[in-house]
Amino acid sequence: MIPVAAPAAPPPELLPDTTSAQRWRYAVMNFGLTIPVQTGSFLLLYYVDDRRMDPAWAATTLTCFAVYNAANNPVIGFLSDRTRSRWGRRIPFVRFGFLPGLILFALLFSAPFDGVSSPAALLVYFVVVWTLWETFNTAVGTGYLSLLPEMFRTFQERTDVAWRMNAVQVAGLLIGLALPPLLAGLLGWGVMAALFAVLAAAAILAGLGSLFERPGTAAPGLGFFRAAGVTFRNPAFLTVVAAQTMRFFCTGTLATGMGFYVRYSLGEPGGAATTLLLASAFVTAGAALWPWRTYVTPRLGARGTLLLAFALGAAALIPLALVNTLTGALVSTVLFGVALSGMILMGDVILGDVIDEDELRTGERREGLYYGMSGFITTLSAALTAQAFGAVTRASGYDPTLTTQPDAVAGGFRFFMTGPPIAGALIAVALLALYPLHGERLNAVRAALSRKRTEQAAAQGAG
């Protein structure tokens, strides 16, 4: 047990030792990582509605993809913990993985086949390119995020860099989720993806030189399965990552369904209305970051902030089940943007607390495995989204080969945009109510970790 004690003042060795420029450059890389991942939310729209893939095939394939992605996250994270090279442990995954990953991302939206004349070829192309892209993308993302707790050791630095990361992430969300339908209509899906790949590469290159790893980090002694077992027995980690899975399920459902909702439930043609609604959510999320950080988080902490944000998100989506106009839907998405801002602000900060507590329990820093395990679980949100999409399309009779859809399709996509994400947000609230690492227990962890680092610094100085 970690003794409960008042937080100790940080000793000189634990004062922030990174510059504002380093924190900004690290944060800007998150912009380049966010764009491809969020644009991937339109794969169903592209392959089903544009390439005419059978919806059941697409839903099943994405479910299998989610299982694969969930499995490779912890493996890649574990490997990054144990990698030793001239560039370090994490940096090689970022340095040598981002360019192949972005090329594959552009190819993913440039399928040369269609589901009417070459359905099997289209499916094979989708499976092969997606699998390669996701592997590289996971390696880059895991390496990048695993560097955060190592580069930025103090709570002050982590909260500062998290705010910056979330600010640029909102911009990436805006581009990756709001612009694809509009740009695809103007330029085509392939050109849109190529432009996004170039933009993402520029952002990653801008921050690549700022990455560093601290010397003297010992390799974890636990084997993969034993380390995974310890991680899965950590109640703080399980509650946080399950709640985060519900967050990605909510946003994934909205991003996947918005184009269908606008077209079939609201009767609005083209991609402009879809872009407007998604953009409103993410512009609002960006604008609301400062109020959440300034007025809410200092009073409620990470757990309380997330509880409030998820509850507000559930309430904000209710109007989408009732409104019949673009204006009504716009009000709902703006309110959801306010809630989303609180959700994204605390994600990395609260996981950093979990990793710190794990160090006190195990004596090891296992950022790679923890972020990998987080990806293992949160990636399953894509499977939930795909299955919900498949169930709704089957029940409503949606058929992409029909010129006119059955009347039930409008109600089906209206349900898809409200029922599943509202349920997900409420599940997250229930999970976070069980999260144990807050209040006096969190203060005790921070004080104990501060003492441990002071002792380590003194021992190194004496040696």
mmCIF file of N, CA and C in Angstrom, residues 60-74 130 134 375-376 379-384:
data_model
loop_
_atom_site.group_PDB
_atom_site.id
_atom_site.type_symbol
_atom_site.label_atom_id
_atom_site.label_comp_id
_atom_site.label_asym_id
_atom_site.label_seq_id
_atom_site.Cartn_x
_atom_site.Cartn_y
_atom_site.Cartn_z
ATOM 1 N N THR A 60 -17.980 -6.572 -41.621
ATOM 2 C CA THR A 60 -17.239 -7.729 -41.129
ATOM 3 C C THR A 60 -15.737 -7.518 -41.234
ATOM 4 N N THR A 61 -15.300 -6.946 -42.348
ATOM 5 C CA THR A 61 -13.874 -6.695 -42.547
ATOM 6 C C THR A 61 -13.337 -5.727 -41.511
ATOM 7 N N LEU A 62 -14.064 -4.635 -41.256
ATOM 8 C CA LEU A 62 -13.613 -3.664 -40.267
ATOM 9 C C LEU A 62 -13.595 -4.258 -38.867
ATOM 10 N N THR A 63 -14.502 -5.162 -38.596
ATOM 11 C CA THR A 63 -14.480 -5.841 -37.303
ATOM 12 C C THR A 63 -13.215 -6.686 -37.163
ATOM 13 N N CYS A 64 -12.866 -7.419 -38.214
ATOM 14 C CA CYS A 64 -11.615 -8.207 -38.194
ATOM 15 C C CYS A 64 -10.399 -7.294 -38.064
ATOM 16 N N PHE A 65 -10.434 -6.155 -38.749
ATOM 17 C CA PHE A 65 -9.346 -5.196 -38.643
ATOM 18 C C PHE A 65 -9.182 -4.731 -37.199
ATOM 19 N N ALA A 66 -10.302 -4.459 -36.544
ATOM 20 C CA ALA A 66 -10.243 -3.976 -35.162
ATOM 21 C C ALA A 66 -9.589 -5.005 -34.252
ATOM 22 N N VAL A 67 -9.899 -6.282 -34.484
ATOM 23 C CA VAL A 67 -9.282 -7.345 -33.680
ATOM 24 C C VAL A 67 -7.778 -7.394 -33.925
ATOM 25 N N TYR A 68 -7.369 -7.294 -35.199
ATOM 26 C CA TYR A 68 -5.940 -7.296 -35.520
ATOM 27 C C TYR A 68 -5.236 -6.103 -34.888
ATOM 28 N N ASN A 69 -5.827 -4.925 -35.019
ATOM 29 C CA ASN A 69 -5.215 -3.725 -34.473
ATOM 30 C C ASN A 69 -5.117 -3.807 -32.957
ATOM 31 N N ALA A 70 -6.159 -4.363 -32.339
ATOM 32 C CA ALA A 70 -6.117 -4.520 -30.888
ATOM 33 C C ALA A 70 -4.979 -5.437 -30.477
ATOM 34 N N ALA A 71 -4.726 -6.489 -31.251
ATOM 35 C CA ALA A 71 -3.672 -7.449 -30.906
ATOM 36 C C ALA A 71 -2.278 -6.881 -31.120
ATOM 37 N N ASN A 72 -2.092 -6.087 -32.175
ATOM 38 C CA ASN A 72 -0.723 -5.625 -32.446
ATOM 39 C C ASN A 72 -0.304 -4.457 -31.566
ATOM 40 N N ASN A 73 -1.238 -3.753 -30.948
ATOM 41 C CA ASN A 73 -0.887 -2.620 -30.091
ATOM 42 C C ASN A 73 -0.004 -3.023 -28.907
ATOM 43 N N PRO A 74 -0.415 -3.985 -28.070
ATOM 44 C CA PRO A 74 0.449 -4.334 -26.940
ATOM 45 C C PRO A 74 1.758 -4.975 -27.359
ATOM 46 N N TRP A 130 -4.959 -1.903 -45.881
ATOM 47 C CA TRP A 130 -5.314 -1.479 -44.527
ATOM 48 C C TRP A 130 -4.411 -2.148 -43.491
ATOM 49 N N GLU A 134 -2.164 0.042 -40.973
ATOM 50 C CA GLU A 134 -2.430 0.024 -39.542
ATOM 51 C C GLU A 134 -1.210 -0.421 -38.744
ATOM 52 N N GLY A 375 -4.204 0.943 -26.485
ATOM 53 C CA GLY A 375 -4.627 0.792 -27.874
ATOM 54 C C GLY A 375 -5.332 -0.522 -28.129
ATOM 55 N N PHE A 376 -4.861 -1.582 -27.457
ATOM 56 C CA PHE A 376 -5.480 -2.910 -27.584
ATOM 57 C C PHE A 376 -6.962 -2.844 -27.244
ATOM 58 N N THR A 379 -9.059 0.277 -29.395
ATOM 59 C CA THR A 379 -9.273 -0.029 -30.809
ATOM 60 C C THR A 379 -10.523 -0.860 -31.032
ATOM 61 N N LEU A 380 -10.948 -1.580 -30.006
ATOM 62 C CA LEU A 380 -12.162 -2.381 -30.143
ATOM 63 C C LEU A 380 -13.394 -1.504 -30.382
ATOM 64 N N SER A 381 -13.258 -0.192 -30.126
ATOM 65 C CA SER A 381 -14.383 0.705 -30.414
ATOM 66 C C SER A 381 -14.741 0.670 -31.900
ATOM 67 N N ALA A 382 -13.729 0.454 -32.756
ATOM 68 C CA ALA A 382 -14.014 0.376 -34.190
ATOM 69 C C ALA A 382 -14.883 -0.829 -34.510
ATOM 70 N N ALA A 383 -14.640 -1.939 -33.808
ATOM 71 C CA ALA A 383 -15.476 -3.116 -34.018
ATOM 72 C C ALA A 383 -16.901 -2.849 -33.553
ATOM 73 N N LEU A 384 -17.050 -2.166 -32.422
ATOM 74 C CA LEU A 384 -18.391 -1.821 -31.947
ATOM 75 C C LEU A 384 -19.108 -0.928 -32.946
#
